[in-house]
mmCIF file of C-alpha atoms and ligand atoms in Angstrom:
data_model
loop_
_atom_site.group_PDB
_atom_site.id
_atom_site.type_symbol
_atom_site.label_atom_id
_atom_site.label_comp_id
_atom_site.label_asym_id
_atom_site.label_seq_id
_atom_site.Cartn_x
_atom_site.Cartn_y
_atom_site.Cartn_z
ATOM 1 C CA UNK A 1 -42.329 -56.725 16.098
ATOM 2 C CA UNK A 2 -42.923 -53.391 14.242
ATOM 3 C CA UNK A 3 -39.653 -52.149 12.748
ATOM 4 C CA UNK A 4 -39.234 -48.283 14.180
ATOM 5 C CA UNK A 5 -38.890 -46.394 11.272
ATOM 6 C CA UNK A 6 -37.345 -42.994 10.769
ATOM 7 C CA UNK A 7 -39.123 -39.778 10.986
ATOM 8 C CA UNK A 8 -39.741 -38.581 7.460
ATOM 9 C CA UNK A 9 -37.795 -35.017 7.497
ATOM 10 C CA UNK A 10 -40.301 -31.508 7.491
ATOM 11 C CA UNK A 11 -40.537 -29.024 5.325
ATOM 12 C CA UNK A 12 -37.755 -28.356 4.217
ATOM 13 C CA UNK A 13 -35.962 -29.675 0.597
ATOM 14 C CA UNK A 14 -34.731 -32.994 1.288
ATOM 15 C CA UNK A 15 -32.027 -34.287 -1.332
ATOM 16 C CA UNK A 16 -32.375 -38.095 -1.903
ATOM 17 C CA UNK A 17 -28.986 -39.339 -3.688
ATOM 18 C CA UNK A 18 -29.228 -42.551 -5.710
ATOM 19 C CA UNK A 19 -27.168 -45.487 -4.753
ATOM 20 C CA UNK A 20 -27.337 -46.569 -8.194
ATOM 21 C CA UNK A 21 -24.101 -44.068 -9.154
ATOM 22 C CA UNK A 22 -22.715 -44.861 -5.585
ATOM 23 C CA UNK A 23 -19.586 -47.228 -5.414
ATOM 24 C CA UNK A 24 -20.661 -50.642 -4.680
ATOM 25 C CA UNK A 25 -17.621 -52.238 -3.636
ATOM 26 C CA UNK A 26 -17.991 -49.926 -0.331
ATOM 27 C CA UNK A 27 -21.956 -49.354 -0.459
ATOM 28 C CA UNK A 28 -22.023 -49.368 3.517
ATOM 29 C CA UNK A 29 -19.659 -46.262 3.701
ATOM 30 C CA UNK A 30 -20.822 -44.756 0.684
ATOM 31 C CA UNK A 31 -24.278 -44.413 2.167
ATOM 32 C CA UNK A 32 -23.065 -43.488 5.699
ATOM 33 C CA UNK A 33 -20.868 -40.550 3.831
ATOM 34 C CA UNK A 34 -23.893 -38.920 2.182
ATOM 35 C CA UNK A 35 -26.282 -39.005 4.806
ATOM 36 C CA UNK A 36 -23.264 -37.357 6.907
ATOM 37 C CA UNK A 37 -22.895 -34.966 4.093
ATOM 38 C CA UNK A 38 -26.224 -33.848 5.444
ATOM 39 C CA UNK A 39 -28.604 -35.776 2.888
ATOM 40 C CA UNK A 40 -32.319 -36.593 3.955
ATOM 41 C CA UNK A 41 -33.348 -39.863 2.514
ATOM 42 C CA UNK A 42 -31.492 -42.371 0.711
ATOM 43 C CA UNK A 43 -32.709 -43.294 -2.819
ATOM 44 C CA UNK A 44 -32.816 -47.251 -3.899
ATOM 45 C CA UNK A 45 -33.198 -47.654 -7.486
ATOM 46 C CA UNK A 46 -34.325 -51.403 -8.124
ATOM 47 C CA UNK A 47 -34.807 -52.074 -12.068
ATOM 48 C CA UNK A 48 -35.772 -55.627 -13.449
ATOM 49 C CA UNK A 49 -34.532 -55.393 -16.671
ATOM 50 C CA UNK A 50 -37.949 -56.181 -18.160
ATOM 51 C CA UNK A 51 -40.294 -52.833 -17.060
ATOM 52 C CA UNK A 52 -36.510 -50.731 -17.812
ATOM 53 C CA UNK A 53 -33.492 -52.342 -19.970
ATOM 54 C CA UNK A 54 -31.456 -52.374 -16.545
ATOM 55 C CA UNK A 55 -30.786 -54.564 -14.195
ATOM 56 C CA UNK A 56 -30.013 -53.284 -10.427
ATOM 57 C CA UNK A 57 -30.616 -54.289 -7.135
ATOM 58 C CA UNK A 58 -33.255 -56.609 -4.863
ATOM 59 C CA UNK A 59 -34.457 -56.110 -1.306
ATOM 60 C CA UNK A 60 -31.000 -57.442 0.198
ATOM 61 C CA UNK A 61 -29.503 -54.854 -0.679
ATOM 62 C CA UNK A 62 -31.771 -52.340 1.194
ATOM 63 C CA UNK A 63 -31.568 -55.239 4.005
ATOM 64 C CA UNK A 64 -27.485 -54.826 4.168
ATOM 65 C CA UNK A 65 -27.875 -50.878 4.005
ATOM 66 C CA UNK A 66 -30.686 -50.507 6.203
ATOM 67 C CA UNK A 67 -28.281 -50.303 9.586
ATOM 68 C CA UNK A 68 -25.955 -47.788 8.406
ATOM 69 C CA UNK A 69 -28.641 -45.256 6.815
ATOM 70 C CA UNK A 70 -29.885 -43.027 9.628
ATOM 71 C CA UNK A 71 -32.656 -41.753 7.441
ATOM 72 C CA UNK A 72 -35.351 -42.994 5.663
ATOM 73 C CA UNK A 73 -34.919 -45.581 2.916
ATOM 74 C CA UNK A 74 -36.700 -44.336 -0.729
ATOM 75 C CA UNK A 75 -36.809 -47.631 -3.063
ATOM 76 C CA UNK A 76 -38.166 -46.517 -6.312
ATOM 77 C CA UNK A 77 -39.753 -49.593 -8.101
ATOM 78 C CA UNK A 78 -38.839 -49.553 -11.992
ATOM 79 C CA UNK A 79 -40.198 -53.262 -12.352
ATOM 80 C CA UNK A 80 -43.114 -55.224 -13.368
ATOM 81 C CA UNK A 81 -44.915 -56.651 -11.779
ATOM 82 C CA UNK A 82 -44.935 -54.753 -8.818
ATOM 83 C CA UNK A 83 -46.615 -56.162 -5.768
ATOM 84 C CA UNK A 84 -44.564 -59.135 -4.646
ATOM 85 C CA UNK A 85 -41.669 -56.742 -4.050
ATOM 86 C CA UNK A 86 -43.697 -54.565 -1.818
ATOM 87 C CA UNK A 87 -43.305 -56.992 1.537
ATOM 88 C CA UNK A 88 -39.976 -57.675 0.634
ATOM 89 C CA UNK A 89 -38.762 -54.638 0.521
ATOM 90 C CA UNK A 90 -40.717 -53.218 3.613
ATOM 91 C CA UNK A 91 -39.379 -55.830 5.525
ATOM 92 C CA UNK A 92 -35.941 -55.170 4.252
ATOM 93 C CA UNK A 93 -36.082 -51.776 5.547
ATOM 94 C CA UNK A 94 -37.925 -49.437 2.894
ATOM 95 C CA UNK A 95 -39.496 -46.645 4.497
ATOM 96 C CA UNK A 96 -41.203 -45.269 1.648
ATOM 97 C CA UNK A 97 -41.899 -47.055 -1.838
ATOM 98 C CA UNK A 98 -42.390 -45.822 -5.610
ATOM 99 C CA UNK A 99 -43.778 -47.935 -8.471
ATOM 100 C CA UNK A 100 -45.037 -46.766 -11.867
ATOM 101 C CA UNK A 101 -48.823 -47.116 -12.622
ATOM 102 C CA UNK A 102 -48.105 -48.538 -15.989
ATOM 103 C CA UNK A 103 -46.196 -51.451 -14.280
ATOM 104 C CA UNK A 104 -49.314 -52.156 -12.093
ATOM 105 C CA UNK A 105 -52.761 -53.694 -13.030
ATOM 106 C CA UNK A 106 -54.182 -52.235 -9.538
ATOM 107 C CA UNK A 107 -52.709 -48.999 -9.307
ATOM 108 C CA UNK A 108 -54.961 -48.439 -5.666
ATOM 109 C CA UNK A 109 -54.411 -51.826 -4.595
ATOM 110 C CA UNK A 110 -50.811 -51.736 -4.987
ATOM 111 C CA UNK A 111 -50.771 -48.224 -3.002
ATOM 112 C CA UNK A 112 -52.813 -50.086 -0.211
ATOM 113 C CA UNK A 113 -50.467 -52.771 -0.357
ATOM 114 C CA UNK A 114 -47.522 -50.477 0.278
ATOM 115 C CA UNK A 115 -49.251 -49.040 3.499
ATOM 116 C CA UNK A 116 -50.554 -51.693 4.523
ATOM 117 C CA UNK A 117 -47.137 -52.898 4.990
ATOM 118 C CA UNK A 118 -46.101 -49.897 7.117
ATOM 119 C CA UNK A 119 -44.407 -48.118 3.861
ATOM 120 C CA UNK A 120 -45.220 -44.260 2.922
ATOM 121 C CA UNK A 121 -46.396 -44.801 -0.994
ATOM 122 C CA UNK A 122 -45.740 -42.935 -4.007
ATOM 123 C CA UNK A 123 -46.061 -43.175 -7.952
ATOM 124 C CA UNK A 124 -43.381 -42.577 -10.390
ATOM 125 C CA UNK A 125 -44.528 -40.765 -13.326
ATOM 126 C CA UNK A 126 -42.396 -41.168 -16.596
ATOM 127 C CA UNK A 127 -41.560 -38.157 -19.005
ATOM 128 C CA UNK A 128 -44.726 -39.225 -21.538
ATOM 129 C CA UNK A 129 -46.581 -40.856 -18.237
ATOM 130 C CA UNK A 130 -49.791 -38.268 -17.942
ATOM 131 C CA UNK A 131 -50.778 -36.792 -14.648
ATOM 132 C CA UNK A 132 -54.562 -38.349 -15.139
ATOM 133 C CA UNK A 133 -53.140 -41.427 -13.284
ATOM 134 C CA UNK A 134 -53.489 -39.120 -10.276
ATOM 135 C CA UNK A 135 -57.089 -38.414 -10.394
ATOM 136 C CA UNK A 136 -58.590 -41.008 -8.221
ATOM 137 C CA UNK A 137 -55.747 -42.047 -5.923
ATOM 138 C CA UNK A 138 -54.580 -38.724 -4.593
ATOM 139 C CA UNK A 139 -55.869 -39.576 -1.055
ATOM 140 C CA UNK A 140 -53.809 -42.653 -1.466
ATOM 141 C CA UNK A 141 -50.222 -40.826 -1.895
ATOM 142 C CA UNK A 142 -47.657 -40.033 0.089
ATOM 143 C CA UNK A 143 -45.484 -38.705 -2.715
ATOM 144 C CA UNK A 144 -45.652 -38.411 -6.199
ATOM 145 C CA UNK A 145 -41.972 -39.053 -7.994
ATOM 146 C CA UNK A 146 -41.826 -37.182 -11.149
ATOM 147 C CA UNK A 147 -39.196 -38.608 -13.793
ATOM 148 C CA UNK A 148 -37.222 -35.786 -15.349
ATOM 149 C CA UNK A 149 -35.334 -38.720 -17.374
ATOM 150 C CA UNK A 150 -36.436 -41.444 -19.407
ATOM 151 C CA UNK A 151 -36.196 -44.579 -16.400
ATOM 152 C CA UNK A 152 -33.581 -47.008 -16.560
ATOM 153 C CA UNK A 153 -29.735 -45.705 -15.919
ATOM 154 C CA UNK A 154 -28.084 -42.702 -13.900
ATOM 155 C CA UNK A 155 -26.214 -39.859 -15.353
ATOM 156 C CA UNK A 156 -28.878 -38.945 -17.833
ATOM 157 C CA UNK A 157 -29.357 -34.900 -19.223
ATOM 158 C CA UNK A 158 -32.496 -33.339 -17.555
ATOM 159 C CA UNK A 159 -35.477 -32.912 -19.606
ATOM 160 C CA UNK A 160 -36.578 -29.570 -19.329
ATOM 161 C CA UNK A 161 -39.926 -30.089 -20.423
ATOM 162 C CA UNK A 162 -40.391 -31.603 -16.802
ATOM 163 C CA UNK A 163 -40.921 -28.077 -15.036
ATOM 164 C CA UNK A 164 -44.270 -27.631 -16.521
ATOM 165 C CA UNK A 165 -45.315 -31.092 -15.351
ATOM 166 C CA UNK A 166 -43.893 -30.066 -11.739
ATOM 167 C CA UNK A 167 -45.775 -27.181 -11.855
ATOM 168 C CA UNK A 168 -49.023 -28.592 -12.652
ATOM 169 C CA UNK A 169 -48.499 -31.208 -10.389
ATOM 170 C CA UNK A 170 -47.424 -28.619 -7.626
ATOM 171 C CA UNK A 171 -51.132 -27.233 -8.132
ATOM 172 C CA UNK A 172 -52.791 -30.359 -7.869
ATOM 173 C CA UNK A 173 -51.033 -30.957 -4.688
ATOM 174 C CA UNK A 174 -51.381 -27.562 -2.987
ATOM 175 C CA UNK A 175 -55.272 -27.829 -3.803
ATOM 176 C CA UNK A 176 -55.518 -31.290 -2.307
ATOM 177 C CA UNK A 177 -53.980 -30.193 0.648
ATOM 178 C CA UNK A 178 -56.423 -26.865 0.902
ATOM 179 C CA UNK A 179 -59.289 -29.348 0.892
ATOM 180 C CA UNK A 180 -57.673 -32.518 3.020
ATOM 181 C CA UNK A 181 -54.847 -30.546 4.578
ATOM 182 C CA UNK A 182 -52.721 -33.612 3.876
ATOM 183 C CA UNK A 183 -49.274 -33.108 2.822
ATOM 184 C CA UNK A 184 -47.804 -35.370 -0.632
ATOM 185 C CA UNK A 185 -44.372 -34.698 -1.410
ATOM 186 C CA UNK A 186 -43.468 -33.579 -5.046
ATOM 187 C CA UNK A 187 -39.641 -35.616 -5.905
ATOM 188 C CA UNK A 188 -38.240 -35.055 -8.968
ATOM 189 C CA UNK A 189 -35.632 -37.468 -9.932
ATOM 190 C CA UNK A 190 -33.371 -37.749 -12.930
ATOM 191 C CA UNK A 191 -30.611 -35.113 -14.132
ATOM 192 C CA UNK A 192 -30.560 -32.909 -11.224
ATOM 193 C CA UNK A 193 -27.299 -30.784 -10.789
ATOM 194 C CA UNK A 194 -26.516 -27.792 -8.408
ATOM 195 C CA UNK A 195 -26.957 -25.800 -11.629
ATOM 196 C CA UNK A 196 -30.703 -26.904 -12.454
ATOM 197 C CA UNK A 197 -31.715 -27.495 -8.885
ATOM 198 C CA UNK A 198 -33.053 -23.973 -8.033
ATOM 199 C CA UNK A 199 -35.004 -24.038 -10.955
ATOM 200 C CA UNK A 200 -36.753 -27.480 -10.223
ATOM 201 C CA UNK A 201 -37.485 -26.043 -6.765
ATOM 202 C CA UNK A 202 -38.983 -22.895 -8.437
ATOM 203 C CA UNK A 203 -41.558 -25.159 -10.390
ATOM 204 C CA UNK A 204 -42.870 -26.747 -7.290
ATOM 205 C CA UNK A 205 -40.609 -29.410 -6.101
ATOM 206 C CA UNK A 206 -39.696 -30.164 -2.680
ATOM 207 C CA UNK A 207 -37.734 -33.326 -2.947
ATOM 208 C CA UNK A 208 -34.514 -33.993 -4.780
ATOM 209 C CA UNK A 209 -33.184 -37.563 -6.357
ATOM 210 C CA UNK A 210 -29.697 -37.004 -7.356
ATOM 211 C CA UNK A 211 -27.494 -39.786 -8.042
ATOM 212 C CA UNK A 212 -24.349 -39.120 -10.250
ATOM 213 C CA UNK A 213 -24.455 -34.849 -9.155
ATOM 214 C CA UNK A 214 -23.456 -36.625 -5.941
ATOM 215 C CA UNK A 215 -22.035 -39.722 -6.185
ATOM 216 C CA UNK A 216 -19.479 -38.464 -9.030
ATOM 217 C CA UNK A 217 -18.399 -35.412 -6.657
ATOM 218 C CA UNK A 218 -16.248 -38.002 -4.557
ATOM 219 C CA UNK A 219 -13.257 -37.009 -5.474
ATOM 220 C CA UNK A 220 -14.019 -32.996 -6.450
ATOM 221 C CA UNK A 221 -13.510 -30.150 -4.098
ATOM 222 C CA UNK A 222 -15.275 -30.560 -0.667
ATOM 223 C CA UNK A 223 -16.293 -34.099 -1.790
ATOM 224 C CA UNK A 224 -20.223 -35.331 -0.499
ATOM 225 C CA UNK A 225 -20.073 -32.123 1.780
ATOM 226 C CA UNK A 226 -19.348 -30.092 -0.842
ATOM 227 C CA UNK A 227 -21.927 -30.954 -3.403
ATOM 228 C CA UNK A 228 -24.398 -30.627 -0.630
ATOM 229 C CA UNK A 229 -23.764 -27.492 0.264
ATOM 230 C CA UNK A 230 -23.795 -26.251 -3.250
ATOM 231 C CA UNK A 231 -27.419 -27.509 -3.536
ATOM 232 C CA UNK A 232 -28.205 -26.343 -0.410
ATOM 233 C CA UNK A 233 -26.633 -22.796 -1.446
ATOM 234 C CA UNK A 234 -28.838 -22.995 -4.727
ATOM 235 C CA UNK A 235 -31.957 -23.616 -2.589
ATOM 236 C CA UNK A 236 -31.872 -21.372 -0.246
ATOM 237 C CA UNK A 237 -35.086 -18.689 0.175
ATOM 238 C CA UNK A 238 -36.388 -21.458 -3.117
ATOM 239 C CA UNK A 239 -40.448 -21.270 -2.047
ATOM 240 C CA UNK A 240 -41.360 -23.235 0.343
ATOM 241 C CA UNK A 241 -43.791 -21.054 1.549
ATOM 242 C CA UNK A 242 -47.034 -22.185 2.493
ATOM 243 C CA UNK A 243 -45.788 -25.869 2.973
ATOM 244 C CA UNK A 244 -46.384 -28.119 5.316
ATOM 245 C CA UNK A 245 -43.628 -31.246 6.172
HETATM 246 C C1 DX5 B 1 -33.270 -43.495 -13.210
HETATM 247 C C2 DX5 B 1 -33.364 -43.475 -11.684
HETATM 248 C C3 DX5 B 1 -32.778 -42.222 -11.097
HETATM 249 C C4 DX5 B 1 -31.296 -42.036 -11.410
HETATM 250 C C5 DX5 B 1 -30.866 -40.653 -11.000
HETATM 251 O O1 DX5 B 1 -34.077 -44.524 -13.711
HETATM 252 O O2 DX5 B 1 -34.696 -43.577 -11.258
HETATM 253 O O3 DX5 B 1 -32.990 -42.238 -9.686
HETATM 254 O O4 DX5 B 1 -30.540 -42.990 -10.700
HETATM 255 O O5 DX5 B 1 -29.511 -40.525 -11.395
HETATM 256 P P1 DX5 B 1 -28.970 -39.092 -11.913
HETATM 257 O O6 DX5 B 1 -29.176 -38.144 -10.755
HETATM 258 O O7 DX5 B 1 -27.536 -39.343 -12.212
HETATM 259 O O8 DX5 B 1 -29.804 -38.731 -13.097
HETATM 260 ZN ZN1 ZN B 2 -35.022 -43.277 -9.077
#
């Protein structure tokens, strides 16, 4: 029987924490505390330790979380190969997955192969990845996950030259939806911080990974909540206009 899967949240930013700085000796609460602290999506980083020198996380994992995350799941594949981990995770509760062309030898078979099994699909471009991996697949995206660090471990320093890449990626996708009126998200993911947030919305993103910004404000003033609402502060009136969901 088809798993019902969550409603992927409209137009609006949607911030996508990473478990991966989350405390894993209460994963189940940790998750159910940021999606109360009013986050969209939950963000599954699963690294092999052969396509990134880390080592993280398989699909039981997103199995055990799936119940207690009442939004959708957003497993970012840092491993190589990629497509035997596409049914596994979709059956373990993914509700949209991310892989990075270089890991794949069929970059549009692998996207197929992530709808196919009822998953929203996205690529993951690195830092030095260029955006002419996009130029035959667009219709085949659901989102396109740009890396603003080098992939591989949380709590990295944003790399500014990432804006420009947002913003020419912002173009492509505003121009593909003019001519299909389909809607890919733009998530950037990798250093983002209250205090850089605004700016990465500025350049043309829409959806937010954010791992130790959140995770690490456990124990600060306002906790989850209060993180939250300082990136929420930080993107209010950012442009949106113009967007669809
Ligand atoms: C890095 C991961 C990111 C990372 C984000 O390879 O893909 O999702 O966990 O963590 P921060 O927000 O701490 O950079
Ligand atoms: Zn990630």
């Amino acid at each position: 029987m088809e798993r019902e899967r969550f409603p992927v949240p409209g137009p609006r930013h949607r911030l996508a924490p990473s478990i991966l700085s989350a405390d894993f000796a209460r994963l189940g609460e940790e998750v159910e505390r940021v999606v109360d602290a009013g986050c969209d999506l939950v963000h599954v980083d699963v690294m092999d330790n052969h396509y990134v020198p880390n080592l993280t996380i398989g699909p039981m994992v997103c199995e055990a979380i799936r119940p207690r995350a009442a939004v959708p799941i957003d497993v970012h594949l840092m491993v190589k190969p990629v497509d035997a981990l596409v049914p596994l995770f979709a059956k373990a509760g993914a509700d949209l997955i991310s892989f990075h062309p270089e890991a794949s030898d069929h970059v549009d078979r692998t996207l197929s192969l992530i709808r196919e099994h009822g998953c929203r699909a996205g690529l993951a471009l690195n830092p030095a990845t260029p955006l002419h991996h996009l130029d035959h697949v667009m219709d085949r995206l659901d989102l396109i996950l740009v890396m603003s660090v080098n992939p591989g471990f949380g709590g990295q320093s944003f790399i500014p030259a990432a804006l420009d890449k947002i913003a020419a990626i912002r173009r492509r996708i505003d121009h593909h939806a003019e001519v299909t009126g389909r809607t890919i998200w733009l998530e950037v993911d990798g250093g983002i911080k209250p205090n850089n947030i605004r700016a990465v919305a500025d350049a043309g993103a829409d959806t937010f990974v954010a791992g130790s910004a959140i995770f690490g404000a456990a124990d600060t003033d306002g906790g989850y909540r209060g993180v939250v609402s300082r990136m929420r502060a930080a993107l209010a009136n950012a442009g949106l206009a113009g967007r669809a969901a």
